[in-house]
Amino acid sequence: MTAVLQVENLKTHFFTRAGVVPAVDGVSFSVNRGEVMGLVGESGSGKTVTGFSIMGMVDKPGRIVGGRILYQGRDLANLREREWQAIRGRHIAMIFQDPMMTLNPVLKISTQMIEAVQAHVHISKQAARERCLATLARVGIPSPAERMDAYPHQFSGGMRQRVAIAIALLHDPEVIVADEPTTALDVTIQAQILAEVQKLAEGSGTALIWITHDLSVVSSLADNIAVMYAGRVVEQGRAATVLRHPAHPYTHGLIESIPSRNKRGVDLAQIPGMTPPLLDLPQGCAFRPRCPNATDACRADQPPREMPTGQMARCIHPMRESEVAQ
Amino acid sequence: MTEALLEIANLSKRFREDHDMAARLAARMGMGHEPATVHAVDDVSFSVAPGEVVGLVGESGSGKSTIGRMIAGLLPPTHGTIRFEGADITTRNRAETTAAALQIQMIFQDPMSSLNPRMRVRDIISEAPVYHGIITQSQAREFVAQMLERVGLEPTAGDRYPHQFSGGQRQRIVIARALAVSPQFLICDESVAALDVSIQAQVLNLFMRLRRELGLAYLFISHDLGVVEHISDRVVILYLGRVVEIAPTDALFSDARHPYTQALLAEVPRLSFEKRRFEPIKGEIPSPMNPPPGCHFHTRCPFAGPRCSREVPRLRQDGPRAVACHLEDGGVA
Amino acid sequence: MVAYLLRRLGQSLLAVIAMAVLVFLGVYAIGNPVDILINPEATERQRLEIMERMGLDRPLWEQFWVYFGNLLQGDFGRSFVYGESAMSVILQRLPATMELALFALVLAIVLGVPLGVIAGLKPDTVGGRSIMAGSILGFSLPNFWQGLMMILIFAVFLGWLPAGGRGQTTEFLGMRVSFLNLDGLKHMILPAINLALFKMALVIRLARAGTREVMMQDYIKFARAKGLSHRRVVLVHVLKNIMIPVVTILGLELGSMIAFAVVTETVFAWPGMGKLLIDSINRLDRPVIVAYLMLIVFLFVLINFLVDLLYSVLDPRVRLAQRGTQ
Amino acid sequence: MSDISITPPVEKAPQKKAISPLRAAMLDFASSPLAMIGLVVMVVMVLAAIFAPWITPQNPYDLSQLSIMDNNLPPGSESFGGQTYWLGTDPQGRDMLSAIIYGLRMSLIVAVTATLCALAIGMAMGITAAYFGGRIDTLIMRVVDLQLSFPAILVALILLAILGKGVDKVIIALVIVQWAYYARTVRGSALVERQRDYIAAARGLGLGHARVMFRHLLPNTLPPLIVVATVQIAQAIALEATLSFLGVGVPVTEPSLGLLIANGYSYLLSGAYWISVYPGVALLVAIVAINLVGDQLRDVLNPRLRR
Amino acid sequence: DTLRIGLASEPTSVDPHYHNLGPNNALARHIFTPLIEQDAQQLLNPGLATEWEAVDDTTWRLTLREGVTFSNGAPFTARDVIYTICRIPLVPDAPSPFTLYTRAIAGLEAEDDHTLIVTTDGPAPLLPNQLATFGIISASVSGAEDEVSFDTDGCTGIGDAPASAEFNDPAFAIGTGPYTLDAYIRGEELRLTRNDNYYGDAPAWEQIVMRPLTNAGARVAALLAGDVQMIENPPTQDIARIEGDGFVISSGLSNRVIYIALDQGDAPTPGIAGDTNPLQDARVREALALAIDREAIQQRLMLGLSEPAGELLPAPMFGTNPDRPAIPYDAERARELLADAGYPDGFQIVLGTPNDRYINDGAISQAVAQMWTQVGVQTEVDAKTFSAFIADRNGFNFSAFLAGWGAGTGEMSSPLGALVATRDPDRSLGGTNFARHSNPDIDDRLVEALQTVDDAERERLLREASAIAMDTFAIVPIHYELTTWALAPGLEYEARADQYTLGFAVTQAD
Ligand SMILES: Nc1ncnc2c1ncn2[C@@H]1O[C@H](COP(=O)(O)OP(=O)(O)OP(=O)(O)O)[C@@H](O)[C@H]1O
Ligand SMILES: Nc1ncnc2c1ncn2[C@@H]1O[C@H](COP(=O)(O)OP(=O)(O)OP(=O)(O)O)[C@@H](O)[C@H]1O
Ligand SMILES: [Mg+2]
Ligand SMILES: [Mg+2]
């Protein structure tokens, strides 16, 4: 299996008045056809910026300053805006977090869908409409023909997210970047969306990059997981491996602090301290100040290493099997 | 069971569209619409014992916050009573109000919006105690330091403004502010939902510690069953403004009785080590403005029968548990 | 909708009545119109006769009562100066003012919106900054002073355009209008620009603020992620959204434009209602003043109403029935 | 308070210096050179206006100091008394430089007083409406709507026609036409703030209505108001000038900038440009400076546009 | 051959009998002709009446012009005159009716179609002047019956008198004047076309277009830009420039005097502190009169377009004393007089003034205030728009105010009767005497003059009365206004004392 999308040492920085913000600083991963890749990390760790970098949509004052984004072997990082437009939506699509905000409130659903079709293929409005209807049906919207000419506000949040997914699916893209698409939804609706997405990914062979801060969500969805901390991927590998045998102390801490993993009435295992500001990162491993295993050696930059369990982690003091409480 | 600290009975809250004269006139002329009513909370009863943590679970719009706000005295109930330490606090007069109000404090979801951005942390924490004469202005500095320390912040934090703190720290400031008036009862409305997992763990631990050390009771509002399972002694499940099930935490998680509870438990994403298939319940939560008749859940319930759309199920007490479902009460036929 | 109409109607009625009462009393307090109108050589007896004929000898409340009674029958009274129905005196002048205001409005929108959008899209460029600097100037120049300077430059020094007056008019839909012939247009340009400049600055600012705000919204990012061209994003997604505030504010401003025409009309000797008002105030022509203000209030209400209708067309989220209660 | 000692892990907050939101805003403000120029000009003008009696060569409002024998002199002329009229004189023989500084003073007094009064009234009304809601809100807002459905210029015009001339009357007229505007602005932002949880928290802490309104709600509705107020001062200056131009403003013997322009207006064509142009320039500079400051304030105080 | 005129103020109606107001009367002259015309100096000339003579003290015989037709071709006869005089009191809602000039008429009898006998209820020496103030309208067009007869209690045969608004319609505005109405668009323009049936000399202009340009600056700009060829009242300060650009200025003495009235009524008087009224003392009034430097005002403010005044009407108009100079400027004497009167330190006074009515009125008042202040009378100026000023003045709220008086009839009886004669509504005297001056010496002479048909005797009485008024400083005149017109190069217009702008009197110089 070859990777549809391969990100190599991606660096996206923001040049603000206060200084350079290394929002993404050397991120590498790849996704294969039909696979789901979970990109996990806490707020501000650079997940969204990574997603936008893949879409070629980093806005000023941000800029991709290094690395490559290989889509089917072709480097996208230096494309011009026009070339990006041809790729966006057609080969790589994106879904956003808040379904209330992703659809333009003043345009009909049909307008927003048809324009997405016509942006890439020159077909008649009628044909484009047919295609939209078919896609809406695929994501489980009942009686799409009647609802297509409605405005977004006439839809519930779950429905809107389905519409957004349908728009992403219009051209059967090879890659879909989903940036926390279920976070804002209710539990029962989230489950519905997850089920739909799961079906679609399996059916069409689309590669999915699922961005989330909630390990629980990806644990049952993703084939591979990459954990981000302060702009870097600190650990990545097969989902089962990473979750079962977290090597990086951060991943470990993350898993341990999920409440349902702990007994009731007992204190949760917690990671002390808090995420450092990106403008003022500690030298070497950014997790060092919060890490129980940290030593002076951690002051050096940590390249990703392969762990005995098979995953890659940027850590010289990985968690030993025995420390990982089950 | 000891005497309940908080007891709410038949609590209801209806929000009614405010119709002015013109709208009423139009309605009279048959060309407008009657003011729409939202039954945000519909005949809810439960109690909280001293030192107990009760989890309040439900999806968006189910009325969790409304219940919390009514107990905190921020919203008058449309109907029903709220007794705190035996006294009805919905009909109390102003002098009593203040004293009782201070006993119940609320902690909100978004720590940024619950702090006045234009006040220093010191003033935020000491304002109410000074106002109520609990401490004097000269004691404030010392007092604030104490409070900050109690929630795990440096005393110097008092000199700064809220925007200079991270989310988790802000939530601690909010907690310190609440603790400053020595409450007995905290209402936590999604208090950890906005926090990252690692920070959430810190705050949850803080809640647990305060409970141990100060003997606080909590009403813990959350849609995250994992959090509720971890922290609560008992859980109340709401659906569209009504209680569908009340049970001790262990019992609920091992043996949910109401179909909705069952569905919720099945669908909460939990850390698993294998990919799994999602099998969601169908349909969406109906609008509270126009809820389905009978059992609100019958439109989505896999077990629904004819009776469910006709008759509102009673909340039947069964030992420590209570369920409102016809399945438990003579069948759905 | 009906409730909304009723509410508006009630409010307007209140406004009109309040206006009528206040102005009626106010103008009465200024002085006796007969003293100004009458030939100074007239005798006291004649003066009393005229006052009696005009009903000015009666006590104020009685005058008001009579006036109000006539008003209910749609009679606004006769102008003391012109001896004709006050309303018809005003309506003769209405087309000139409306024409000027609408022309100015069109100018403000046609020039203001694109400039504002450009400034909003490129806030930090020289162009964007110059537009904003220009708009501050437009904002700051007091109307009359700017008019004087325009006359001085374009009419007196350069001699390109006429200094004032209305020029030739053509009959159009039963009204006399200037924009259909060259001479009329030439006369209208300066006053229209004079009236438009302030609003144009306002539109630029609104459009700029709106553009900056809208550009940050998720739905714009999502539109870009669909692969839409920059053009379409700006022309459809951004424009339609910023038109909402622009239309709302401008609608209200049309009212104030009609009102502010008082100044422009005075400076440019434009024979509109505004000048009539000033003349009438100077001559204490009470029926005309009261009728004018009531007409303005009525226009305001009407415009507000139209704006609301337009607003609900532009913004599907708004349902008239629900506005106003908030 | 219980005496249980608790020893949690005390956490270090970020080691930033404690800068207040005000200081931060000030630093942000200074980032625009244009706005700084505006601010400097504004300060200079305010100082000039305050110290007018000490810095002007003549008191243009004192008739005994004027002589029509010196009238309509071009800039740089010398008077009978040997002093130089740097900006010329007007038809009354006023030294234009002095007249402009006094005119500025008059314009600023009128505009600032009117704006402050309107602000105070509008703020009280707006906050009350937003905080209590319901009938009080409806009542206040109806009055506001009513007021706003009359165009400001016309209301001012009619009012002044009725009240007659005078500084106090102009101020009254400006207050009447402006207060509703503030009330609406304040109510708008107060409604938003009122939804925020810190208000609920303050009430939950048993604080009185007055305290919540003025200590919590008010300061947080101020930023948009400050912006509106700065812009409104500029507008008030312009409106006063316009009213004076239309002949219903301040008395002719104590001309504001607007009246100076109006007086000089009829001399423009005859070549005595200085009577109208210099006050016009002063007025323009004043308004531009205030607007520049207001504009930057708007950007600084709008958190949504903040980077 | 179109003459475009920029008017300083717009006529309010085409009806010649609606509003007795300069602009209206001037417009009416183009369309309707009066029985007797006034020339530029307001001297009487034949109009529709070729001759008029006093048969006795109360009877006048008028000979009407023969062969005159209205613009619609109908002949002009005595019936039209009777009809016109009958209609004047019936004009609905007239804010300033012409009854002022017809009230003396007690009877009208047509001896034949072109001879008219007028009887008055007392000696009416001013009747010819009064008959010169209004134009004659067509009885037939207005819907009169064939037989029209006059009666002070109500004429017969006049049908329904037409409303003023009807005259705004060209089909109705039918007169015997040199022009006919083409279009009247209120606020915008008035178009007149030459009347080919006019009995007099055909005027030079095929068409006359009048545009109200009330704003002086706009008016001048329109002239300079060539939009109009003639404007009324160019602002004094612009005249140099207008002339510099090759335009023609025509100016002449008007019948308007600008004066200051000093309240001589009861103490206390408004605006002066204390319970005395210093203005009752003639020495104080004299001091204030002498303190005004009329020449400075003429030179610096009016730029020469005024004539310092020593009376209420410029010589040689009827009833003036040609040997009376303007009041001199003597600040020294003024201070002495004030000291004599017991005010060595002066007093405080408010000077009321309109600021949009007379030429430079506000500026003149401020200058007067400067001058008074310099002799020790601290003066504050209270400038208002005319309407507000009038309200205050008529309410006796000023102890000193500046105003103007134009003598419509062109004789001294007019200003004396209005401004100086003791207030007496019954005798129609002192109507504008808001200074409350009262002197029987003046009153007696005036009343007698008004009863005297003999011109020489009347003039003697008026001269005496005027001299007394001036000697006692009953009122303080400042100057006579010059009325000015500006015209495109090559045009000429003789300045008129009545300030009327008559397009047909404009001629090409060539
Ligand atoms: N326009 C910008 N200017 C400056 N810094 C930016 C900008 N956009 C993002 N950043 C910074 O980049 C970092 C990564 O942001 P990003 O949005 O990718 O985080 P995230 O992992 O998606 O977090 P969340 O879970 O909150 O969405 C953040 O620290 C943020 O401050
Ligand atoms: N002030 C109000 N006016 C009208 N309706 C209201 C008001 N407050 C709440 N509601 C309605 O009452 C219902 C319950 O709201 P509530 O905020 O209590 O739900 P919740 O369970 O807290 O939801 P969430 O999880 O979204 O916070 C909702 O349908 C809401 O729309
Ligand atoms: Mg993100
Ligand atoms: Mg809630």
Short mmCIF file of N, CA and C in Angstrom, two decimals, chain E residues 56-58 120-126 411 413 427 429 443-455 457-458 461-462:
data_model
loop_
_atom_site.label_atom_id
_atom_site.label_comp_id
_atom_site.label_asym_id
_atom_site.label_seq_id
_atom_site.Cartn_x
_atom_site.Cartn_y
_atom_site.Cartn_z
N ASP E 56 -62.48 116.84 -5.47
CA ASP E 56 -62.52 117.58 -4.21
C ASP E 56 -61.76 116.73 -3.19
N ASP E 57 -61.89 117.10 -1.89
CA ASP E 57 -61.11 116.41 -0.87
C ASP E 57 -61.34 114.92 -0.85
N THR E 58 -62.53 114.50 -1.24
CA THR E 58 -62.82 113.07 -1.12
C THR E 58 -63.21 112.43 -2.45
N THR E 120 -63.64 108.72 -1.40
CA THR E 120 -62.98 108.20 -0.19
C THR E 120 -63.75 108.67 1.02
N ASP E 121 -63.55 108.02 2.16
CA ASP E 121 -64.33 108.38 3.35
C ASP E 121 -63.70 109.53 4.12
N GLY E 122 -62.68 110.10 3.60
CA GLY E 122 -62.04 111.26 4.21
C GLY E 122 -61.00 111.75 3.22
N PRO E 123 -60.31 112.85 3.54
CA PRO E 123 -59.26 113.29 2.61
C PRO E 123 -58.22 112.17 2.49
N ALA E 124 -57.85 111.81 1.27
CA ALA E 124 -56.90 110.71 1.07
C ALA E 124 -55.81 111.15 0.12
N PRO E 125 -54.90 111.97 0.62
CA PRO E 125 -53.87 112.51 -0.27
C PRO E 125 -53.01 111.40 -0.87
N LEU E 126 -52.95 110.25 -0.21
CA LEU E 126 -52.04 109.19 -0.68
C LEU E 126 -52.69 108.26 -1.68
N GLU E 411 -42.93 108.40 1.09
CA GLU E 411 -42.94 109.70 1.77
C GLU E 411 -42.80 109.58 3.27
N SER E 413 -44.40 110.41 5.75
CA SER E 413 -45.50 110.00 6.62
C SER E 413 -45.38 108.52 7.00
N ARG E 427 -56.10 104.95 15.47
CA ARG E 427 -55.77 105.86 14.38
C ARG E 427 -54.76 105.24 13.42
N LEU E 429 -51.75 104.39 14.01
CA LEU E 429 -50.46 105.05 14.12
C LEU E 429 -49.56 104.30 15.11
N ASP E 443 -47.11 113.96 16.70
CA ASP E 443 -48.38 113.33 16.36
C ASP E 443 -49.33 114.31 15.65
N ASP E 444 -49.45 115.51 16.24
CA ASP E 444 -50.40 116.47 15.68
C ASP E 444 -50.07 116.80 14.24
N ARG E 445 -48.80 117.10 14.00
CA ARG E 445 -48.40 117.48 12.64
C ARG E 445 -48.65 116.32 11.67
N LEU E 446 -48.37 115.14 12.11
CA LEU E 446 -48.52 113.98 11.25
C LEU E 446 -49.98 113.76 10.88
N VAL E 447 -50.82 113.81 11.90
CA VAL E 447 -52.24 113.57 11.65
C VAL E 447 -52.78 114.61 10.68
N GLU E 448 -52.34 115.83 10.89
CA GLU E 448 -52.82 116.88 10.01
C GLU E 448 -52.35 116.64 8.57
N ALA E 449 -51.09 116.26 8.43
CA ALA E 449 -50.53 116.00 7.10
C ALA E 449 -51.34 114.93 6.39
N LEU E 450 -51.73 113.93 7.15
CA LEU E 450 -52.44 112.81 6.53
C LEU E 450 -53.83 113.19 6.04
N GLN E 451 -54.28 114.39 6.48
CA GLN E 451 -55.60 114.86 6.03
C GLN E 451 -55.47 115.91 4.94
N THR E 452 -54.26 116.25 4.59
CA THR E 452 -54.06 117.38 3.70
C THR E 452 -53.76 116.90 2.29
N VAL E 453 -54.63 117.32 1.39
CA VAL E 453 -54.43 116.86 0.03
C VAL E 453 -53.43 117.77 -0.68
N ASP E 454 -53.30 118.98 -0.19
CA ASP E 454 -52.37 119.92 -0.82
C ASP E 454 -50.93 119.49 -0.55
N ASP E 455 -50.18 119.20 -1.61
CA ASP E 455 -48.85 118.62 -1.46
C ASP E 455 -47.89 119.52 -0.72
N GLU E 457 -48.39 121.94 1.46
CA GLU E 457 -48.72 122.04 2.87
C GLU E 457 -48.36 120.75 3.59
N ARG E 458 -48.67 119.66 2.92
CA ARG E 458 -48.39 118.37 3.55
C ARG E 458 -46.90 118.21 3.77
N LEU E 461 -45.61 120.15 6.80
CA LEU E 461 -45.94 119.50 8.07
C LEU E 461 -45.03 118.32 8.35
N LEU E 462 -44.81 117.53 7.31
CA LEU E 462 -43.99 116.34 7.50
C LEU E 462 -42.56 116.71 7.85
#
